[in-house]
Amino acid sequence: MALSLITVSAIVVNRLDAYFRDQEQTALDARAREVARIVAIVAQASSPTGTVIGAGNSLNPEVAAAVGSEEVLRFLTDEVALSDVLFSIGGATTTSDGRTVVSPAAGGTFARRLSAEPEPGQAREPFTSSDAFGPLAGGAFGDPWGVQAVLATPYTTRASTLGTIAGLLIIAALGALLAALLVSAYLAVRFTRPLRRLGEATRLIGAGDLSGRVPAAELESSYAEVADLARQFNAMADRLEESIDLIRRDRDRSRDFLADVSH
């Protein structure tokens, strides 16, 4: 049972690892979409004319100043993405399969590394995600544009959660193993004690001591088959002792008769 639990625990940890990886990847994909959307909102709000990308795929300087500010970049990395962030603003088109393709404008790529301290149980992991938002209308004088966001090495709780679960499973497996050892030892003692008593009684009878028996207390605490064997041995020993006593009495009577005759 304990070995089965250990084997199952290894399989469970492996399956949970795959599950948590999928969960973290899904969460990171959602944050990548959110980062691209927030950048697009800030870019639109920072251009009074509504033009974000001008002729020749040039980025509006006011937009560049707004989305590239330390305040916006810190908010995106440390509060939204919880990862390193790289995003590009530029002209955007839609492919035949519905994907948005962004061509970064000159000076339209921004990046910042995550600087926030991790929460308890969090650690950086090598996950990445990329998503695009757009195309968006460029206004009266602008071209359609979009935002491409790439997130990398986020904080996750996958490793710590998996470690906690693995630790609990190991403790449970070791507990089951200890319980199995204790139960096995108890059953072994209970099973072998009557056999040892039976062996001792056999040796006594073999040495000429016909009083050797398996104690009744041993019969009550033993398995039915072993108890039945011990009872049969005790009955055989009783009959043997009676036979020997009878032979001794006959011998004594014969000795007494010969003594009388000789007188």
PDB file of N, CA and C in Angstrom, residues 65-123:
ATOM      1  N   ALA A  65       6.039  59.879 -25.348  1.00  0.00           N
ATOM      2  CA  ALA A  65       6.355  60.383 -24.008  1.00  0.00           C
ATOM      3  C   ALA A  65       5.411  59.790 -22.967  1.00  0.00           C
ATOM      4  N   ALA A  66       4.144  59.632 -23.338  1.00  0.00           N
ATOM      5  CA  ALA A  66       3.162  59.134 -22.371  1.00  0.00           C
ATOM      6  C   ALA A  66       3.382  57.655 -22.067  1.00  0.00           C
ATOM      7  N   VAL A  67       3.443  56.800 -23.104  1.00  0.00           N
ATOM      8  CA  VAL A  67       3.544  55.350 -22.867  1.00  0.00           C
ATOM      9  C   VAL A  67       4.937  54.962 -22.381  1.00  0.00           C
ATOM     10  N   GLY A  68       5.953  55.820 -22.646  1.00  0.00           N
ATOM     11  CA  GLY A  68       7.306  55.508 -22.212  1.00  0.00           C
ATOM     12  C   GLY A  68       7.673  56.094 -20.870  1.00  0.00           C
ATOM     13  N   SER A  69       6.725  56.751 -20.207  1.00  0.00           N
ATOM     14  CA  SER A  69       7.020  57.341 -18.913  1.00  0.00           C
ATOM     15  C   SER A  69       7.265  56.251 -17.866  1.00  0.00           C
ATOM     16  N   GLU A  70       8.107  56.579 -16.896  1.00  0.00           N
ATOM     17  CA  GLU A  70       8.446  55.611 -15.850  1.00  0.00           C
ATOM     18  C   GLU A  70       7.203  55.180 -15.066  1.00  0.00           C
ATOM     19  N   GLU A  71       6.283  56.115 -14.873  1.00  0.00           N
ATOM     20  CA  GLU A  71       5.084  55.782 -14.114  1.00  0.00           C
ATOM     21  C   GLU A  71       4.258  54.706 -14.830  1.00  0.00           C
ATOM     22  N   VAL A  72       4.064  54.881 -16.153  1.00  0.00           N
ATOM     23  CA  VAL A  72       3.283  53.904 -16.915  1.00  0.00           C
ATOM     24  C   VAL A  72       4.020  52.573 -16.997  1.00  0.00           C
ATOM     25  N   LEU A  73       5.316  52.622 -17.276  1.00  0.00           N
ATOM     26  CA  LEU A  73       6.084  51.382 -17.398  1.00  0.00           C
ATOM     27  C   LEU A  73       6.123  50.619 -16.073  1.00  0.00           C
ATOM     28  N   ARG A  74       6.287  51.337 -14.959  1.00  0.00           N
ATOM     29  CA  ARG A  74       6.291  50.672 -13.656  1.00  0.00           C
ATOM     30  C   ARG A  74       4.938  50.042 -13.365  1.00  0.00           C
ATOM     31  N   PHE A  75       3.874  50.748 -13.677  1.00  0.00           N
ATOM     32  CA  PHE A  75       2.537  50.207 -13.459  1.00  0.00           C
ATOM     33  C   PHE A  75       2.333  48.932 -14.278  1.00  0.00           C
ATOM     34  N   LEU A  76       2.776  48.948 -15.526  1.00  0.00           N
ATOM     35  CA  LEU A  76       2.589  47.786 -16.386  1.00  0.00           C
ATOM     36  C   LEU A  76       3.386  46.572 -15.892  1.00  0.00           C
ATOM     37  N   THR A  77       4.642  46.787 -15.498  1.00  0.00           N
ATOM     38  CA  THR A  77       5.482  45.653 -15.100  1.00  0.00           C
ATOM     39  C   THR A  77       5.166  45.159 -13.695  1.00  0.00           C
ATOM     40  N   ASP A  78       5.088  46.101 -12.731  1.00  0.00           N
ATOM     41  CA  ASP A  78       5.008  45.707 -11.324  1.00  0.00           C
ATOM     42  C   ASP A  78       3.593  45.454 -10.825  1.00  0.00           C
ATOM     43  N   GLU A  79       2.579  45.976 -11.504  1.00  0.00           N
ATOM     44  CA  GLU A  79       1.215  45.825 -10.995  1.00  0.00           C
ATOM     45  C   GLU A  79       0.299  45.034 -11.930  1.00  0.00           C
ATOM     46  N   VAL A  80       0.528  45.139 -13.222  1.00  0.00           N
ATOM     47  CA  VAL A  80      -0.341  44.425 -14.164  1.00  0.00           C
ATOM     48  C   VAL A  80       0.280  43.106 -14.608  1.00  0.00           C
ATOM     49  N   ALA A  81       1.481  43.174 -15.164  1.00  0.00           N
ATOM     50  CA  ALA A  81       2.089  41.977 -15.763  1.00  0.00           C
ATOM     51  C   ALA A  81       2.788  41.089 -14.745  1.00  0.00           C
ATOM     52  N   LEU A  82       3.355  41.682 -13.700  1.00  0.00           N
ATOM     53  CA  LEU A  82       4.190  40.947 -12.734  1.00  0.00           C
ATOM     54  C   LEU A  82       5.283  40.164 -13.473  1.00  0.00           C
ATOM     55  N   SER A  83       5.830  40.831 -14.490  1.00  0.00           N
ATOM     56  CA  SER A  83       6.867  40.200 -15.303  1.00  0.00           C
ATOM     57  C   SER A  83       7.619  41.296 -16.049  1.00  0.00           C
ATOM     58  N   ASP A  84       8.700  40.896 -16.741  1.00  0.00           N
ATOM     59  CA  ASP A  84       9.363  41.831 -17.640  1.00  0.00           C
ATOM     60  C   ASP A  84       8.417  42.121 -18.806  1.00  0.00           C
ATOM     61  N   VAL A  85       8.404  43.388 -19.248  1.00  0.00           N
ATOM     62  CA  VAL A  85       7.464  43.804 -20.305  1.00  0.00           C
ATOM     63  C   VAL A  85       8.236  44.455 -21.450  1.00  0.00           C
ATOM     64  N   LEU A  86       7.881  44.078 -22.654  1.00  0.00           N
ATOM     65  CA  LEU A  86       8.352  44.740 -23.862  1.00  0.00           C
ATOM     66  C   LEU A  86       7.147  44.930 -24.768  1.00  0.00           C
ATOM     67  N   PHE A  87       6.903  46.162 -25.205  1.00  0.00           N
ATOM     68  CA  PHE A  87       5.773  46.385 -26.119  1.00  0.00           C
ATOM     69  C   PHE A  87       6.176  47.351 -27.230  1.00  0.00           C
ATOM     70  N   SER A  88       5.488  47.178 -28.334  1.00  0.00           N
ATOM     71  CA  SER A  88       5.764  48.014 -29.514  1.00  0.00           C
ATOM     72  C   SER A  88       4.462  48.611 -30.018  1.00  0.00           C
ATOM     73  N   ILE A  89       4.543  49.867 -30.464  1.00  0.00           N
ATOM     74  CA  ILE A  89       3.409  50.546 -31.098  1.00  0.00           C
ATOM     75  C   ILE A  89       3.796  50.818 -32.549  1.00  0.00           C
ATOM     76  N   GLY A  90       2.888  50.560 -33.460  1.00  0.00           N
ATOM     77  CA  GLY A  90       3.179  50.793 -34.864  1.00  0.00           C
ATOM     78  C   GLY A  90       1.988  50.474 -35.741  1.00  0.00           C
ATOM     79  N   GLY A  91       2.191  50.596 -37.016  1.00  0.00           N
ATOM     80  CA  GLY A  91       1.137  50.284 -37.961  1.00  0.00           C
ATOM     81  C   GLY A  91       0.697  48.838 -37.828  1.00  0.00           C
ATOM     82  N   ALA A  92      -0.605  48.613 -37.989  1.00  0.00           N
ATOM     83  CA  ALA A  92      -1.128  47.261 -37.773  1.00  0.00           C
ATOM     84  C   ALA A  92      -2.022  46.845 -38.920  1.00  0.00           C
ATOM     85  N   THR A  93      -1.961  45.558 -39.230  1.00  0.00           N
ATOM     86  CA  THR A  93      -2.831  44.959 -40.236  1.00  0.00           C
ATOM     87  C   THR A  93      -3.371  43.642 -39.679  1.00  0.00           C
ATOM     88  N   THR A  94      -4.402  43.132 -40.343  1.00  0.00           N
ATOM     89  CA  THR A  94      -5.004  41.865 -39.939  1.00  0.00           C
ATOM     90  C   THR A  94      -4.776  40.834 -41.024  1.00  0.00           C
ATOM     91  N   THR A  95      -4.282  39.680 -40.652  1.00  0.00           N
ATOM     92  CA  THR A  95      -4.018  38.607 -41.608  1.00  0.00           C
ATOM     93  C   THR A  95      -5.315  37.887 -41.957  1.00  0.00           C
ATOM     94  N   SER A  96      -5.230  36.997 -42.932  1.00  0.00           N
ATOM     95  CA  SER A  96      -6.414  36.267 -43.382  1.00  0.00           C
ATOM     96  C   SER A  96      -7.000  35.365 -42.292  1.00  0.00           C
ATOM     97  N   ASP A  97      -6.154  34.945 -41.350  1.00  0.00           N
ATOM     98  CA  ASP A  97      -6.666  34.085 -40.275  1.00  0.00           C
ATOM     99  C   ASP A  97      -7.069  34.873 -39.033  1.00  0.00           C
ATOM    100  N   GLY A  98      -7.141  36.211 -39.155  1.00  0.00           N
ATOM    101  CA  GLY A  98      -7.645  37.042 -38.067  1.00  0.00           C
ATOM    102  C   GLY A  98      -6.597  37.524 -37.086  1.00  0.00           C
ATOM    103  N   ARG A  99      -5.325  37.255 -37.329  1.00  0.00           N
ATOM    104  CA  ARG A  99      -4.285  37.708 -36.411  1.00  0.00           C
ATOM    105  C   ARG A  99      -3.909  39.155 -36.705  1.00  0.00           C
ATOM    106  N   THR A 100      -3.538  39.858 -35.608  1.00  0.00           N
ATOM    107  CA  THR A 100      -3.088  41.235 -35.749  1.00  0.00           C
ATOM    108  C   THR A 100      -1.571  41.266 -35.830  1.00  0.00           C
ATOM    109  N   VAL A 101      -1.055  41.901 -36.874  1.00  0.00           N
ATOM    110  CA  VAL A 101       0.400  42.022 -37.055  1.00  0.00           C
ATOM    111  C   VAL A 101       0.777  43.485 -36.894  1.00  0.00           C
ATOM    112  N   VAL A 102       1.685  43.755 -35.961  1.00  0.00           N
ATOM    113  CA  VAL A 102       2.111  45.119 -35.667  1.00  0.00           C
ATOM    114  C   VAL A 102       3.534  45.319 -36.176  1.00  0.00           C
ATOM    115  N   SER A 103       3.729  46.369 -36.963  1.00  0.00           N
ATOM    116  CA  SER A 103       5.068  46.747 -37.424  1.00  0.00           C
ATOM    117  C   SER A 103       5.552  47.898 -36.555  1.00  0.00           C
ATOM    118  N   PRO A 104       6.510  47.668 -35.653  1.00  0.00           N
ATOM    119  CA  PRO A 104       6.924  48.717 -34.711  1.00  0.00           C
ATOM    120  C   PRO A 104       7.374  49.989 -35.425  1.00  0.00           C
ATOM    121  N   ALA A 105       6.899  51.098 -34.918  1.00  0.00           N
ATOM    122  CA  ALA A 105       7.330  52.388 -35.447  1.00  0.00           C
ATOM    123  C   ALA A 105       8.726  52.695 -34.938  1.00  0.00           C
ATOM    124  N   ALA A 106       9.393  53.600 -35.612  1.00  0.00           N
ATOM    125  CA  ALA A 106      10.720  54.030 -35.155  1.00  0.00           C
ATOM    126  C   ALA A 106      10.576  54.663 -33.782  1.00  0.00           C
ATOM    127  N   GLY A 107      11.323  54.174 -32.829  1.00  0.00           N
ATOM    128  CA  GLY A 107      11.206  54.696 -31.468  1.00  0.00           C
ATOM    129  C   GLY A 107       9.941  54.250 -30.769  1.00  0.00           C
ATOM    130  N   GLY A 108       9.262  53.256 -31.329  1.00  0.00           N
ATOM    131  CA  GLY A 108       8.000  52.831 -30.754  1.00  0.00           C
ATOM    132  C   GLY A 108       8.085  51.563 -29.912  1.00  0.00           C
ATOM    133  N   THR A 109       9.288  51.141 -29.556  1.00  0.00           N
ATOM    134  CA  THR A 109       9.461  49.937 -28.729  1.00  0.00           C
ATOM    135  C   THR A 109       9.945  50.347 -27.343  1.00  0.00           C
ATOM    136  N   PHE A 110       9.281  49.827 -26.329  1.00  0.00           N
ATOM    137  CA  PHE A 110       9.582  50.187 -24.938  1.00  0.00           C
ATOM    138  C   PHE A 110       9.713  48.896 -24.120  1.00  0.00           C
ATOM    139  N   ALA A 111      10.577  48.953 -23.121  1.00  0.00           N
ATOM    140  CA  ALA A 111      10.794  47.760 -22.293  1.00  0.00           C
ATOM    141  C   ALA A 111      11.133  48.171 -20.869  1.00  0.00           C
ATOM    142  N   ARG A 112      10.764  47.318 -19.954  1.00  0.00           N
ATOM    143  CA  ARG A 112      11.131  47.534 -18.539  1.00  0.00           C
ATOM    144  C   ARG A 112      11.147  46.187 -17.833  1.00  0.00           C
ATOM    145  N   ARG A 113      12.150  46.036 -16.975  1.00  0.00           N
ATOM    146  CA  ARG A 113      12.248  44.811 -16.188  1.00  0.00           C
ATOM    147  C   ARG A 113      11.423  44.941 -14.915  1.00  0.00           C
ATOM    148  N   LEU A 114      10.910  43.809 -14.464  1.00  0.00           N
ATOM    149  CA  LEU A 114      10.119  43.758 -13.232  1.00  0.00           C
ATOM    150  C   LEU A 114      11.001  44.139 -12.046  1.00  0.00           C
ATOM    151  N   SER A 115      10.535  45.070 -11.224  1.00  0.00           N
ATOM    152  CA  SER A 115      11.312  45.511 -10.070  1.00  0.00           C
ATOM    153  C   SER A 115      10.600  45.273  -8.740  1.00  0.00           C
ATOM    154  N   ALA A 116       9.335  44.897  -8.777  1.00  0.00           N
ATOM    155  CA  ALA A 116       8.591  44.671  -7.538  1.00  0.00           C
ATOM    156  C   ALA A 116       9.138  43.446  -6.802  1.00  0.00           C
ATOM    157  N   GLU A 117       9.104  43.521  -5.463  1.00  0.00           N
ATOM    158  CA  GLU A 117       9.545  42.389  -4.658  1.00  0.00           C
ATOM    159  C   GLU A 117       8.495  41.278  -4.718  1.00  0.00           C
ATOM    160  N   PRO A 118       8.934  40.020  -4.723  1.00  0.00           N
ATOM    161  CA  PRO A 118       7.955  38.926  -4.794  1.00  0.00           C
ATOM    162  C   PRO A 118       7.170  38.774  -3.497  1.00  0.00           C
ATOM    163  N   GLU A 119       5.936  38.334  -3.634  1.00  0.00           N
ATOM    164  CA  GLU A 119       5.130  37.979  -2.473  1.00  0.00           C
ATOM    165  C   GLU A 119       5.614  36.628  -1.941  1.00  0.00           C
ATOM    166  N   PRO A 120       5.251  36.311  -0.694  1.00  0.00           N
ATOM    167  CA  PRO A 120       5.650  34.997  -0.156  1.00  0.00           C
ATOM    168  C   PRO A 120       5.189  33.861  -1.066  1.00  0.00           C
ATOM    169  N   GLY A 121       6.108  32.982  -1.414  1.00  0.00           N
ATOM    170  CA  GLY A 121       5.782  31.838  -2.268  1.00  0.00           C
ATOM    171  C   GLY A 121       5.953  32.100  -3.746  1.00  0.00           C
ATOM    172  N   GLN A 122       6.252  33.347  -4.123  1.00  0.00           N
ATOM    173  CA  GLN A 122       6.423  33.664  -5.540  1.00  0.00           C
ATOM    174  C   GLN A 122       7.888  33.524  -5.959  1.00  0.00           C
ATOM    175  N   ALA A 123       8.089  33.181  -7.227  1.00  0.00           N
ATOM    176  CA  ALA A 123       9.431  33.067  -7.793  1.00  0.00           C
ATOM    177  C   ALA A 123       9.351  33.326  -9.286  1.00  0.00           C
TER     178      ALA A 123
END
